[in-house]
Amino acid sequence: MMQDDYPALTLEIMDLVGDKWTLLLVYTLGDGPLRFSELRRRAMPISQKMLAQTLRGLERHGMVDRTVLPTAPPQVEYALTDLGQTFLSAARVICQWTKDNLAELQEARSRFDAQRLAA
Amino acid sequence: MMQDDYPALTLEIMDLVGDKWTLLLVYTLGDGPLRFSELRRRAMPISQKMLAQTLRGLERHGMVDRTVLPTAPPQVEYALTDLGQTFLSAARVICQWTKDNLAELQEARSRFDAQRLAA
DNA sequence: TCCCATGGTTTCCAAAAAGTAACCTTCACC
DNA sequence: GGTGAAGGTTACTTTTTGGAAACCATGGGA
């Protein structure tokens, strides 16, 4: 594995998940396919606009499938693709790291902020 | 491992690395400690302002150590802390995933964009 | 006929992020 | 006393992002 490739890949990662909602939606869809409105309820307080926009991005990258159900009124179901599933597995590693180190992160922040305030 | 905790953790992750330069700097510092100007050269085209700002953020979260060397003029060395190192290890998993799936991501994008253009 | 739900899009606005360029401080050296 | 390097900070501007609210298309049911 060539370490040299990583810096360039970070740009791709930021394009993929470097916004406010993408990661949250991927995790939410990790529980199974959801319709637009149910997804919105679970990912609150996301706005309708940002939900639509973020889902387009995920669809565009092949991480999410969009299926229109033949109901009336038509319902739309969103589901992780296989690619989306493997991404979720990888993302869980970062999430687990964050969980394991949450206390240390918060302490570091407090220490740093306190020292800034003193100066 | 409770899946339910993940959505909340995504917020913390975005606070940590949800900007344009943090991830790139962490990877660049993965090669070893670097001084401000050398770090800037390697992470180009980052501006002086964003480099300083992003390093403050990393220092604040305890991911990076800042050491002023007793030289004239004083030089400043930045290095990943132990916490930063473990974070890098976790982040590499996402990077490897991106590398492994780069072609598929790009194809998905092309397909999606072509279809939008046709409409 | 009008209303409602679903799943959006559009418009307009405010806030946040990032880029550019100028400026600053300290010390060594000439 | 002027210059230059290192490592920043500040002020100003532009770009990007996100939120609120209004609007829209479809079709079923009262």
Coordinates of C-alpha atoms (C1' of nucleotides) in Angstrom, one line a residue:
Chain A
M1 CA 0.0 0.0 0.0
M2 CA 1.6 3.2 -1.1
Q3 CA 1.4 5.9 1.5
D4 CA 2.1 8.5 -1.2
D5 CA -1.3 8.0 -2.7
Y6 CA -3.2 9.1 0.4
P7 CA -3.1 12.8 0.1
A8 CA -4.7 12.7 -3.3
L9 CA -7.4 10.4 -2.1
T10 CA -8.3 12.8 0.7
L11 CA -9.7 15.1 -1.9
E12 CA -12.0 12.3 -3.2
I13 CA -13.1 11.6 0.3
M14 CA -14.0 15.2 1.0
D15 CA -16.0 15.2 -2.2
L16 CA -17.8 12.2 -1.0
V17 CA -18.6 13.0 2.6
G18 CA -17.3 16.4 3.2
D19 CA -20.6 18.0 3.8
K20 CA -23.0 18.3 6.7
W21 CA -25.4 15.5 6.1
T22 CA -24.0 12.7 3.9
L23 CA -22.4 10.6 6.7
L24 CA -25.5 10.8 8.8
L25 CA -27.8 9.7 5.9
V26 CA -25.5 6.7 5.1
Y27 CA -25.7 5.6 8.8
T28 CA -29.4 6.1 8.9
L29 CA -29.9 4.0 5.7
G30 CA -27.7 1.4 7.2
D31 CA -30.7 0.2 9.1
G32 CA -32.5 -0.7 5.8
P33 CA -34.3 1.1 3.0
L34 CA -36.4 4.1 3.9
R35 CA -38.8 6.4 2.1
F36 CA -38.1 10.1 1.8
S37 CA -40.4 11.2 4.6
E38 CA -39.3 8.5 7.1
L39 CA -35.7 9.2 6.3
R40 CA -36.3 12.8 7.0
R41 CA -37.9 12.1 10.4
R42 CA -35.0 9.9 11.4
A43 CA -32.3 12.4 10.3
M44 CA -33.9 15.4 11.8
P45 CA -33.3 18.3 11.8
I46 CA -32.4 18.0 8.1
S47 CA -34.5 20.3 5.8
Q48 CA -36.4 18.9 2.8
K49 CA -34.0 20.7 0.5
M50 CA -30.8 19.3 2.0
L51 CA -32.3 15.8 2.2
A52 CA -33.1 15.9 -1.5
Q53 CA -29.8 17.4 -2.4
T54 CA -27.7 15.0 -0.3
L55 CA -29.6 12.0 -1.6
R56 CA -28.8 13.2 -5.2
G57 CA -25.2 13.2 -4.3
L58 CA -25.2 9.7 -2.9
E59 CA -27.2 8.5 -5.9
R60 CA -24.7 10.1 -8.2
H61 CA -21.8 8.3 -6.5
G62 CA -23.6 5.0 -6.8
M63 CA -23.9 4.7 -3.0
V64 CA -27.7 4.8 -2.9
D65 CA -30.5 3.4 -5.1
R66 CA -33.7 5.3 -5.7
T67 CA -36.8 3.3 -6.4
V68 CA -40.2 4.8 -7.2
L69 CA -43.0 2.5 -5.9
P70 CA -46.1 2.1 -8.0
T71 CA -48.4 3.5 -5.3
A72 CA -50.7 6.4 -5.3
P73 CA -49.3 8.9 -4.5
P74 CA -46.0 7.4 -5.7
Q75 CA -43.6 6.7 -2.8
V76 CA -39.9 6.7 -3.2
E77 CA -37.6 4.3 -1.5
Y78 CA -33.9 4.9 -0.9
A79 CA -31.5 2.0 -0.1
L80 CA -27.8 1.6 0.2
T81 CA -26.3 -0.2 -2.8
D82 CA -23.6 -2.9 -2.4
L83 CA -21.0 -0.1 -2.8
G84 CA -22.8 1.9 -0.1
Q85 CA -22.8 -1.0 2.2
T86 CA -19.1 -1.5 1.9
F87 CA -18.6 2.2 2.4
L88 CA -20.6 2.0 5.6
S89 CA -18.4 -0.8 6.9
A90 CA -15.3 1.3 6.3
A91 CA -16.9 4.4 7.9
R92 CA -17.8 2.4 11.0
V93 CA -14.1 2.2 11.8
I94 CA -13.8 6.0 12.0
C95 CA -17.0 6.1 14.0
Q96 CA -15.7 3.5 16.4
W97 CA -12.4 5.4 16.8
T98 CA -14.4 8.5 17.6
K99 CA -16.5 6.7 20.1
D100 CA -13.4 5.2 21.8
N101 CA -11.7 8.5 22.0
L102 CA -14.6 10.9 22.6
A103 CA -13.5 11.7 26.2
E104 CA -9.9 12.4 25.3
L105 CA -11.1 14.6 22.4
Q106 CA -13.3 16.6 24.7
E107 CA -10.7 17.0 27.4
A108 CA -8.2 18.2 24.8
R109 CA -10.6 20.8 23.6
S110 CA -11.4 22.0 27.1
R111 CA -7.8 22.3 28.0
F112 CA -7.0 24.2 24.8
D113 CA -9.9 26.6 25.2
A114 CA -9.2 27.3 28.8
Q115 CA -5.6 28.2 28.0
R116 CA -6.7 30.5 25.2
L117 CA -9.1 32.2 27.5
A118 CA -6.5 32.8 30.1
A119 CA -4.3 34.7 27.6
Chain B
M1 CA -21.3 -2.2 19.5
M2 CA -24.4 -0.1 19.4
Q3 CA -25.4 1.0 15.9
D4 CA -27.7 3.6 17.4
D5 CA -24.8 5.6 18.6
Y6 CA -23.4 6.2 15.2
P7 CA -25.6 9.0 14.0
A8 CA -24.6 11.2 16.9
L9 CA -20.9 10.4 16.4
T10 CA -21.1 11.6 12.8
L11 CA -21.5 15.1 14.1
E12 CA -18.3 14.8 16.1
I13 CA -16.5 13.4 13.0
M14 CA -17.6 16.4 10.9
D15 CA -16.3 18.7 13.6
L16 CA -13.0 16.9 13.5
V17 CA -12.4 16.6 9.8
G18 CA -15.3 18.2 8.0
D19 CA -13.3 20.9 6.4
K20 CA -11.1 21.3 3.4
W21 CA -7.6 20.7 4.7
T22 CA -7.6 18.7 8.0
L23 CA -7.5 15.2 6.5
L24 CA -4.7 16.2 4.1
L25 CA -2.6 17.6 6.9
V26 CA -3.0 14.5 9.0
Y27 CA -1.9 12.4 6.2
T28 CA 1.1 14.7 5.4
L29 CA 2.2 14.6 9.1
G30 CA 1.9 10.8 8.9
D31 CA 5.3 10.8 7.3
G32 CA 6.9 12.4 10.4
P33 CA 7.1 15.8 12.1
L34 CA 7.4 18.8 9.9
R35 CA 8.0 22.5 10.3
F36 CA 5.4 25.1 9.2
S37 CA 7.0 26.0 5.9
E38 CA 7.8 22.5 4.9
L39 CA 4.3 21.4 5.7
R40 CA 3.0 24.1 3.6
R41 CA 5.1 23.1 0.6
R42 CA 3.9 19.5 0.9
A43 CA 0.3 20.4 1.3
M44 CA 0.1 22.9 -1.5
P45 CA -1.8 24.8 -2.5
I46 CA -2.9 25.5 1.0
S47 CA -2.7 29.2 2.0
Q48 CA -0.7 30.4 5.0
K49 CA -3.9 31.4 6.7
M50 CA -5.6 28.0 6.3
L51 CA -2.5 26.1 7.3
A52 CA -2.3 28.0 10.6
Q53 CA -6.0 27.8 11.2
T54 CA -6.2 24.1 10.5
L55 CA -3.2 23.3 12.6
R56 CA -4.9 25.2 15.5
G57 CA -7.9 22.9 15.1
L58 CA -5.8 19.8 15.2
E59 CA -3.8 21.0 18.2
R60 CA -7.1 21.9 19.9
H61 CA -8.3 18.3 19.5
G62 CA -5.1 16.9 20.8
M63 CA -4.2 15.3 17.5
V64 CA -1.1 17.4 16.9
D65 CA 1.8 18.7 19.1
R66 CA 3.3 22.1 18.4
T67 CA 7.0 22.6 19.5
V68 CA 8.9 25.8 19.2
L69 CA 12.6 25.0 18.6
P70 CA 15.2 27.2 20.3
T71 CA 16.7 28.4 17.0
A72 CA 17.1 31.8 15.6
P73 CA 14.7 32.7 14.1
P74 CA 12.6 30.2 16.1
Q75 CA 11.3 27.3 14.1
V76 CA 8.1 25.5 14.9
E77 CA 7.6 21.8 14.5
Y78 CA 4.3 20.0 14.2
A79 CA 3.9 16.3 14.9
L80 CA 1.0 13.9 15.3
T81 CA 0.4 12.9 18.9
D82 CA -0.4 9.3 19.8
L83 CA -4.0 10.2 19.5
G84 CA -3.3 11.6 16.0
Q85 CA -1.5 8.4 15.1
T86 CA -4.4 6.2 16.0
F87 CA -6.7 8.5 14.1
L88 CA -4.5 8.2 11.1
S89 CA -4.7 4.4 11.3
A90 CA -8.5 4.5 11.3
A91 CA -8.6 7.1 8.5
R92 CA -6.5 4.9 6.3
V93 CA -9.3 2.4 6.2
I94 CA -11.5 4.9 4.5
C95 CA -8.7 5.9 2.2
Q96 CA -8.1 2.3 1.2
W97 CA -11.8 1.9 0.5
T98 CA -11.7 5.0 -1.7
K99 CA -8.7 3.7 -3.5
D100 CA -10.2 0.3 -4.0
N101 CA -13.5 1.8 -5.3
L102 CA -12.2 4.8 -7.2
A103 CA -13.1 3.4 -10.6
E104 CA -16.5 2.4 -9.6
L105 CA -17.2 5.9 -8.1
Q106 CA -16.0 7.6 -11.2
E107 CA -18.1 5.4 -13.4
A108 CA -21.2 6.0 -11.3
R109 CA -20.6 9.7 -11.5
S110 CA -20.2 9.7 -15.3
R111 CA -23.3 7.6 -15.8
F112 CA -25.4 9.8 -13.6
D113 CA -24.1 13.1 -15.1
A114 CA -24.7 11.8 -18.7
Q115 CA -28.2 10.9 -17.9
R116 CA -28.9 14.3 -16.4
L117 CA -27.5 15.9 -19.4
A118 CA -29.7 13.9 -21.7
A119 CA -32.8 15.1 -19.9
Chain C
dT1 C1' -64.9 20.0 -6.9
dC2 C1' -61.7 20.7 -3.6
dC3 C1' -58.4 18.8 -0.5
dC4 C1' -54.7 16.1 1.0
dA5 C1' -50.4 13.4 0.9
dT6 C1' -46.0 12.4 -1.3
dG7 C1' -41.8 14.0 -3.0
dG8 C1' -39.9 17.0 -4.6
dT9 C1' -37.9 22.2 -6.9
dT10 C1' -37.3 27.1 -6.7
dT11 C1' -36.3 31.5 -4.8
dC12 C1' -34.4 34.3 -1.7
dC13 C1' -31.5 35.3 2.2
dA14 C1' -28.0 34.7 6.0
dA15 C1' -24.0 32.6 7.7
dA16 C1' -19.8 30.3 7.3
dA17 C1' -15.7 28.9 4.9
dA18 C1' -11.9 30.0 2.3
dG19 C1' -8.8 32.9 -0.7
dT20 C1' -5.7 37.2 -1.3
dA21 C1' -2.8 40.5 0.2
dA22 C1' -0.8 43.2 3.5
dC23 C1' 1.1 43.6 7.8
dC24 C1' 3.8 42.2 12.1
dT25 C1' 7.6 40.4 15.4
dT26 C1' 11.9 38.6 16.6
dC27 C1' 16.5 37.8 16.0
dA28 C1' 20.8 37.2 13.2
dC29 C1' 23.7 39.0 10.0
dC30 C1' 26.0 42.5 7.0
Chain D
dG1 C1' 20.4 50.8 10.2
dG2 C1' 18.6 47.9 6.7
dT3 C1' 17.6 43.2 5.1
dG4 C1' 15.8 38.7 5.3
dA5 C1' 13.8 34.4 7.1
dA6 C1' 10.3 32.1 10.0
dG7 C1' 5.8 31.9 11.5
dG8 C1' 2.3 33.8 12.0
dT9 C1' -2.2 37.5 12.2
dT10 C1' -5.5 40.8 10.2
dA11 C1' -8.6 43.0 7.1
dC12 C1' -11.2 42.5 3.2
dT13 C1' -13.6 40.0 -0.5
dT14 C1' -15.5 36.1 -2.8
dT15 C1' -17.5 31.6 -2.8
dT16 C1' -20.0 28.0 -0.9
dT17 C1' -23.3 26.2 2.2
dG18 C1' -27.4 25.9 4.4
dG19 C1' -32.0 27.3 6.1
dA20 C1' -37.1 29.0 5.4
dA21 C1' -40.8 29.3 2.9
dA22 C1' -43.4 29.1 -1.1
dC23 C1' -44.5 26.6 -5.0
dC24 C1' -45.6 22.5 -7.9
dA25 C1' -47.3 17.9 -10.1
dT26 C1' -49.9 13.7 -9.4
dG27 C1' -53.7 11.2 -8.3
dG28 C1' -57.2 9.3 -4.9
dG29 C1' -61.0 10.1 -2.0
dA30 C1' -64.9 12.9 0.5

